[in-house]
Amino acid sequence: MARILAEVEGLGDAHGDNCHALADQMGKALLVLGSLANHGFTEDHLDHIINYCRSRVEYVLHLVERGEREDAYQLAKLTLGYYLRNSHMDSGSELEL
């Protein structure tokens, strides 16, 4: 995920339309998150983080489809950063929202 975040941040430095590249990176993020999640109902703290991030990544893809590049880019960075900050916390720790 850190590698995907670095790729996404690199897209912000480049000029031009990077919607396809952003969508590709978000597709990779969905694959990673999908492979990490337990399927079915769970009370596991990490699963809640994963599912939350999956829904946000799906929304980033929706924004890309609508051509809202800047909003998609910002949400992508925030979502991947959120996952990286919070996925290694103990279940009793407070999350940074």
Coordinates of N, CA, C and O in Angstrom, one line a residue:
M1 N 0.8 -1.2 0.0 CA 0.0 0.0 0.0 C 0.9 1.3 0.0 O 0.5 2.2 -0.6
A2 N 2.0 1.2 0.7 CA 2.9 2.3 0.7 C 3.4 2.6 -0.7 O 3.5 3.8 -1.2
R3 N 3.7 1.6 -1.5 CA 4.1 1.7 -2.9 C 3.0 2.4 -3.7 O 3.3 3.2 -4.6
I4 N 1.8 1.9 -3.5 CA 0.7 2.5 -4.3 C 0.5 3.9 -3.9 O 0.3 4.8 -4.8
L5 N 0.6 4.3 -2.6 CA 0.5 5.7 -2.2 C 1.6 6.5 -2.9 O 1.3 7.6 -3.4
A6 N 2.8 6.0 -2.9 CA 3.9 6.7 -3.6 C 3.6 7.0 -5.0 O 3.9 8.1 -5.6
E7 N 3.1 6.0 -5.7 CA 2.7 6.1 -7.1 C 1.6 7.2 -7.3 O 1.7 8.0 -8.2
V8 N 0.6 7.2 -6.4 CA -0.4 8.2 -6.5 C 0.1 9.6 -6.2 O -0.2 10.5 -7.0
E9 N 1.0 9.7 -5.3 CA 1.6 11.0 -5.0 C 2.4 11.5 -6.2 O 2.4 12.7 -6.5
G10 N 3.0 10.6 -6.9 CA 3.8 10.9 -8.1 C 2.9 11.4 -9.2 O 3.3 12.3 -10.0
L11 N 1.7 11.0 -9.2 CA 0.7 11.5 -10.2 C 0.4 12.9 -10.0 O 0.1 13.6 -11.0
G12 N 0.4 13.4 -8.8 CA 0.1 14.8 -8.5 C 1.2 15.7 -9.0 O 0.9 16.9 -9.3
D13 N 2.4 15.2 -9.1 CA 3.5 16.0 -9.5 C 3.6 16.1 -11.0 O 4.2 17.1 -11.6
A14 N 3.0 15.2 -11.7 CA 3.0 15.2 -13.2 C 1.9 16.1 -13.7 O 0.9 16.3 -13.1
H15 N 2.2 16.6 -14.9 CA 1.2 17.5 -15.5 C 0.3 16.7 -16.4 O 0.7 15.6 -16.9
G16 N -0.9 17.2 -16.7 CA -1.8 16.5 -17.7 C -2.8 15.7 -17.0 O -3.0 15.7 -15.8
D17 N -3.5 14.9 -17.8 CA -4.6 14.1 -17.3 C -4.1 12.7 -16.8 O -3.6 12.0 -17.7
N18 N -4.2 12.5 -15.6 CA -3.7 11.2 -15.0 C -4.8 10.3 -14.5 O -4.6 9.4 -13.7
C19 N -6.0 10.5 -15.0 CA -7.1 9.8 -14.5 C -7.0 8.3 -14.7 O -7.3 7.5 -13.8
H20 N -6.5 7.9 -15.9 CA -6.3 6.4 -16.1 C -5.3 5.8 -15.2 O -5.4 4.7 -14.7
A21 N -4.2 6.6 -15.0 CA -3.1 6.1 -14.1 C -3.7 6.0 -12.6 O -3.4 5.0 -11.9
L22 N -4.4 7.0 -12.2 CA -5.0 7.0 -10.9 C -6.0 5.8 -10.8 O -6.0 5.1 -9.7
A23 N -6.8 5.5 -11.8 CA -7.7 4.4 -11.7 C -7.0 3.1 -11.7 O -7.4 2.2 -10.9
D24 N -5.8 3.0 -12.4 CA -5.0 1.8 -12.3 C -4.5 1.5 -10.9 O -4.5 0.4 -10.4
Q25 N -4.0 2.6 -10.3 CA -3.5 2.5 -8.9 C -4.6 2.1 -7.9 O -4.4 1.3 -7.0
M26 N -5.8 2.7 -8.1 CA -6.9 2.4 -7.2 C -7.4 0.9 -7.4 O -7.8 0.3 -6.5
G27 N -7.3 0.4 -8.7 CA -7.6 -1.0 -8.9 C -6.6 -1.9 -8.2 O -7.0 -2.9 -7.6
K28 N -5.4 -1.5 -8.1 CA -4.4 -2.3 -7.4 C -4.7 -2.2 -5.9 O -4.6 -3.2 -5.2
A29 N -5.1 -1.1 -5.4 CA -5.5 -0.9 -4.0 C -6.6 -1.8 -3.6 O -6.7 -2.5 -2.6
L30 N -7.6 -1.9 -4.5 CA -8.8 -2.7 -4.3 C -8.4 -4.2 -4.2 O -8.9 -5.0 -3.4
L31 N -7.5 -4.6 -5.1 CA -7.0 -6.0 -5.1 C -6.3 -6.3 -3.7 O -6.5 -7.4 -3.1
V32 N -5.5 -5.4 -3.3 CA -4.8 -5.6 -2.0 C -5.8 -5.6 -0.9 O -5.7 -6.6 0.0
L33 N -6.7 -4.7 -0.8 CA -7.6 -4.6 0.3 C -8.6 -5.9 0.2 O -8.9 -6.4 1.3
G34 N -9.0 -6.3 -1.0 CA -9.8 -7.5 -1.1 C -9.1 -8.7 -0.6 O -9.8 -9.6 0.0
S35 N -7.8 -8.8 -0.8 CA -7.1 -10.0 -0.4 C -6.9 -10.0 1.1 O -6.7 -11.1 1.7
L36 N -7.0 -8.9 1.8 CA -6.7 -8.8 3.2 C -8.0 -9.0 4.0 O -7.9 -9.4 5.2
A37 N -9.1 -8.7 3.4 CA -10.4 -8.7 4.2 C -10.9 -10.1 4.5 O -10.8 -11.0 3.6
N38 N -11.5 -10.3 5.6 CA -12.2 -11.5 5.9 C -13.6 -11.3 5.3 O -14.2 -10.2 5.4
H39 N -14.1 -12.3 4.7 CA -15.4 -12.2 4.0 C -16.5 -12.6 5.0 O -16.3 -13.6 5.7
G40 N -17.6 -11.9 5.1 CA -18.6 -12.2 6.0 C -18.6 -11.2 7.2 O -17.7 -10.3 7.2
F41 N -19.5 -11.4 8.1 CA -19.6 -10.5 9.2 C -18.4 -10.7 10.2 O -18.1 -11.8 10.5
T42 N -17.8 -9.6 10.6 CA -16.7 -9.7 11.6 C -16.7 -8.5 12.5 O -17.1 -7.4 12.1
E43 N -16.2 -8.6 13.7 CA -16.0 -7.5 14.6 C -14.5 -7.2 14.7 O -14.1 -6.4 15.5
D44 N -13.7 -7.7 13.8 CA -12.3 -7.5 13.8 C -12.0 -6.0 13.4 O -12.5 -5.5 12.4
H45 N -11.2 -5.4 14.2 CA -10.8 -4.0 14.0 C -10.2 -3.7 12.7 O -10.6 -2.8 12.0
L46 N -9.3 -4.5 12.3 CA -8.6 -4.4 11.0 C -9.6 -4.6 9.8 O -9.5 -3.8 8.8
D47 N -10.5 -5.5 10.0 CA -11.5 -5.7 8.9 C -12.4 -4.4 8.7 O -12.7 -4.1 7.6
H48 N -12.7 -3.7 9.8 CA -13.4 -2.5 9.7 C -12.6 -1.4 8.9 O -13.2 -0.7 8.1
I49 N -11.4 -1.3 9.2 CA -10.5 -0.4 8.5 C -10.4 -0.7 7.0 O -10.6 0.1 6.2
I50 N -10.2 -2.0 6.7 CA -10.1 -2.5 5.4 C -11.4 -2.2 4.6 O -11.4 -1.7 3.5
N51 N -12.5 -2.5 5.2 CA -13.8 -2.3 4.5 C -14.1 -0.8 4.3 O -14.6 -0.4 3.3
Y52 N -13.7 0.0 5.3 CA -13.9 1.4 5.1 C -13.1 2.0 4.0 O -13.6 2.7 3.1
C53 N -11.8 1.5 3.9 CA -10.9 2.0 2.9 C -11.4 1.4 1.5 O -11.3 2.2 0.5
R54 N -11.9 0.2 1.5 CA -12.4 -0.3 0.2 C -13.5 0.5 -0.4 O -13.6 0.8 -1.5
S55 N -14.5 0.9 0.5 CA -15.6 1.8 0.1 C -15.1 3.1 -0.4 O -15.6 3.7 -1.4
R56 N -14.1 3.7 0.2 CA -13.6 5.0 -0.2 C -12.8 4.8 -1.5 O -12.9 5.7 -2.4
V57 N -12.1 3.7 -1.7 CA -11.4 3.5 -3.0 C -12.4 3.4 -4.1 O -12.2 3.9 -5.2
E58 N -13.5 2.7 -3.9 CA -14.5 2.5 -4.9 C -15.1 3.9 -5.2 O -15.4 4.2 -6.4
Y59 N -15.2 4.8 -4.2 CA -15.7 6.1 -4.5 C -14.7 6.9 -5.3 O -15.1 7.7 -6.2
V60 N -13.4 6.7 -5.0 CA -12.4 7.4 -5.9 C -12.6 7.0 -7.3 O -12.5 7.8 -8.2
L61 N -12.8 5.7 -7.6 CA -13.0 5.2 -8.9 C -14.2 5.9 -9.6 O -14.2 6.2 -10.7
H62 N -15.3 6.1 -8.8 CA -16.5 6.7 -9.2 C -16.2 8.2 -9.6 O -16.6 8.7 -10.7
L63 N -15.4 8.9 -8.8 CA -15.0 10.2 -9.1 C -14.1 10.3 -10.4 O -14.3 11.2 -11.2
V64 N -13.3 9.3 -10.6 CA -12.5 9.3 -11.8 C -13.4 9.2 -13.0 O -13.2 9.9 -14.0
E65 N -14.4 8.3 -12.9 CA -15.3 8.1 -14.0 C -16.1 9.4 -14.4 O -16.4 9.6 -15.5
R66 N -16.3 10.2 -13.3 CA -17.0 11.4 -13.6 C -16.1 12.6 -14.0 O -16.6 13.7 -14.2
G67 N -14.8 12.3 -14.0 CA -13.8 13.3 -14.5 C -13.4 14.3 -13.4 O -12.9 15.3 -13.7
E68 N -13.7 13.9 -12.1 CA -13.4 14.8 -11.0 C -12.0 14.5 -10.5 O -11.8 13.9 -9.4
R69 N -11.0 14.8 -11.3 CA -9.6 14.3 -11.1 C -9.1 14.8 -9.7 O -8.5 14.0 -9.0
E70 N -9.2 16.1 -9.4 CA -8.6 16.6 -8.2 C -9.2 16.0 -7.0 O -8.5 15.7 -6.0
D71 N -10.5 15.9 -6.9 CA -11.2 15.3 -5.8 C -10.8 13.8 -5.6 O -10.6 13.4 -4.5
A72 N -10.7 13.1 -6.7 CA -10.3 11.7 -6.7 C -8.9 11.6 -6.2 O -8.6 10.7 -5.4
Y73 N -8.0 12.4 -6.7 CA -6.6 12.4 -6.3 C -6.5 12.6 -4.8 O -5.8 11.9 -4.1
Q74 N -7.2 13.7 -4.3 CA -7.1 14.0 -2.9 C -7.6 12.9 -2.0 O -7.0 12.5 -1.0
L75 N -8.8 12.3 -2.4 CA -9.4 11.3 -1.6 C -8.5 10.0 -1.6 O -8.4 9.3 -0.6
A76 N -7.9 9.7 -2.8 CA -7.0 8.6 -2.9 C -5.9 8.7 -1.9 O -5.6 7.7 -1.2
K77 N -5.2 9.9 -1.9 CA -4.1 10.1 -0.9 C -4.6 9.9 0.5 O -3.9 9.3 1.3
L78 N -5.7 10.5 0.8 CA -6.2 10.5 2.2 C -6.5 9.0 2.6 O -6.2 8.6 3.7
T79 N -7.2 8.3 1.7 CA -7.6 6.9 2.0 C -6.4 6.0 2.2 O -6.3 5.3 3.2
L80 N -5.4 6.1 1.3 CA -4.3 5.2 1.5 C -3.4 5.6 2.7 O -3.0 4.7 3.4
G81 N -3.3 6.9 3.0 CA -2.6 7.3 4.2 C -3.3 6.8 5.4 O -2.7 6.4 6.4
Y82 N -4.7 6.9 5.4 CA -5.5 6.5 6.6 C -5.2 5.0 6.8 O -5.0 4.5 8.0
Y83 N -5.2 4.2 5.7 CA -5.0 2.8 5.9 C -3.6 2.5 6.5 O -3.5 1.7 7.4
L84 N -2.6 3.1 6.0 CA -1.2 2.9 6.4 C -1.1 3.3 7.9 O -0.3 2.7 8.6
R85 N -1.7 4.4 8.3 CA -1.6 4.9 9.7 C -2.3 4.0 10.7 O -1.9 3.8 11.8
N86 N -3.5 3.5 10.2 CA -4.3 2.8 11.2 C -4.4 1.3 11.1 O -4.9 0.7 12.0
S87 N -3.8 0.7 10.1 CA -3.9 -0.8 10.0 C -3.0 -1.5 10.9 O -3.2 -2.7 11.2
H88 N -2.0 -0.8 11.5 CA -1.1 -1.5 12.4 C -1.3 -1.1 13.9 O -0.6 -1.5 14.7
M89 N -2.5 -0.5 14.1 CA -2.8 -0.1 15.5 C -3.4 -1.3 16.2 O -4.1 -2.1 15.6
D90 N -3.3 -1.3 17.5 CA -4.0 -2.3 18.3 C -5.5 -1.9 18.3 O -5.9 -0.8 18.1
S91 N -6.3 -2.9 18.5 CA -7.8 -2.7 18.4 C -8.3 -1.7 19.5 O -9.4 -1.2 19.3
G92 N -7.6 -1.5 20.6 CA -8.0 -0.6 21.6 C -7.6 0.8 21.3 O -7.9 1.7 22.1
S93 N -6.8 1.1 20.3 CA -6.3 2.4 20.0 C -7.3 3.3 19.4 O -8.2 2.8 18.6
E94 N -7.2 4.6 19.6 CA -8.1 5.5 19.0 C -7.6 5.8 17.5 O -6.5 6.0 17.3
L95 N -8.6 5.8 16.6 CA -8.2 6.1 15.2 C -8.2 7.6 14.9 O -8.9 8.3 15.5
E96 N -7.3 7.9 14.0 CA -7.2 9.3 13.6 C -8.1 9.4 12.3 O -7.9 8.8 11.3
L97 N -9.2 10.2 12.5 CA -10.2 10.4 11.4 C -9.9 11.6 10.6 O -9.4 12.5 10.9

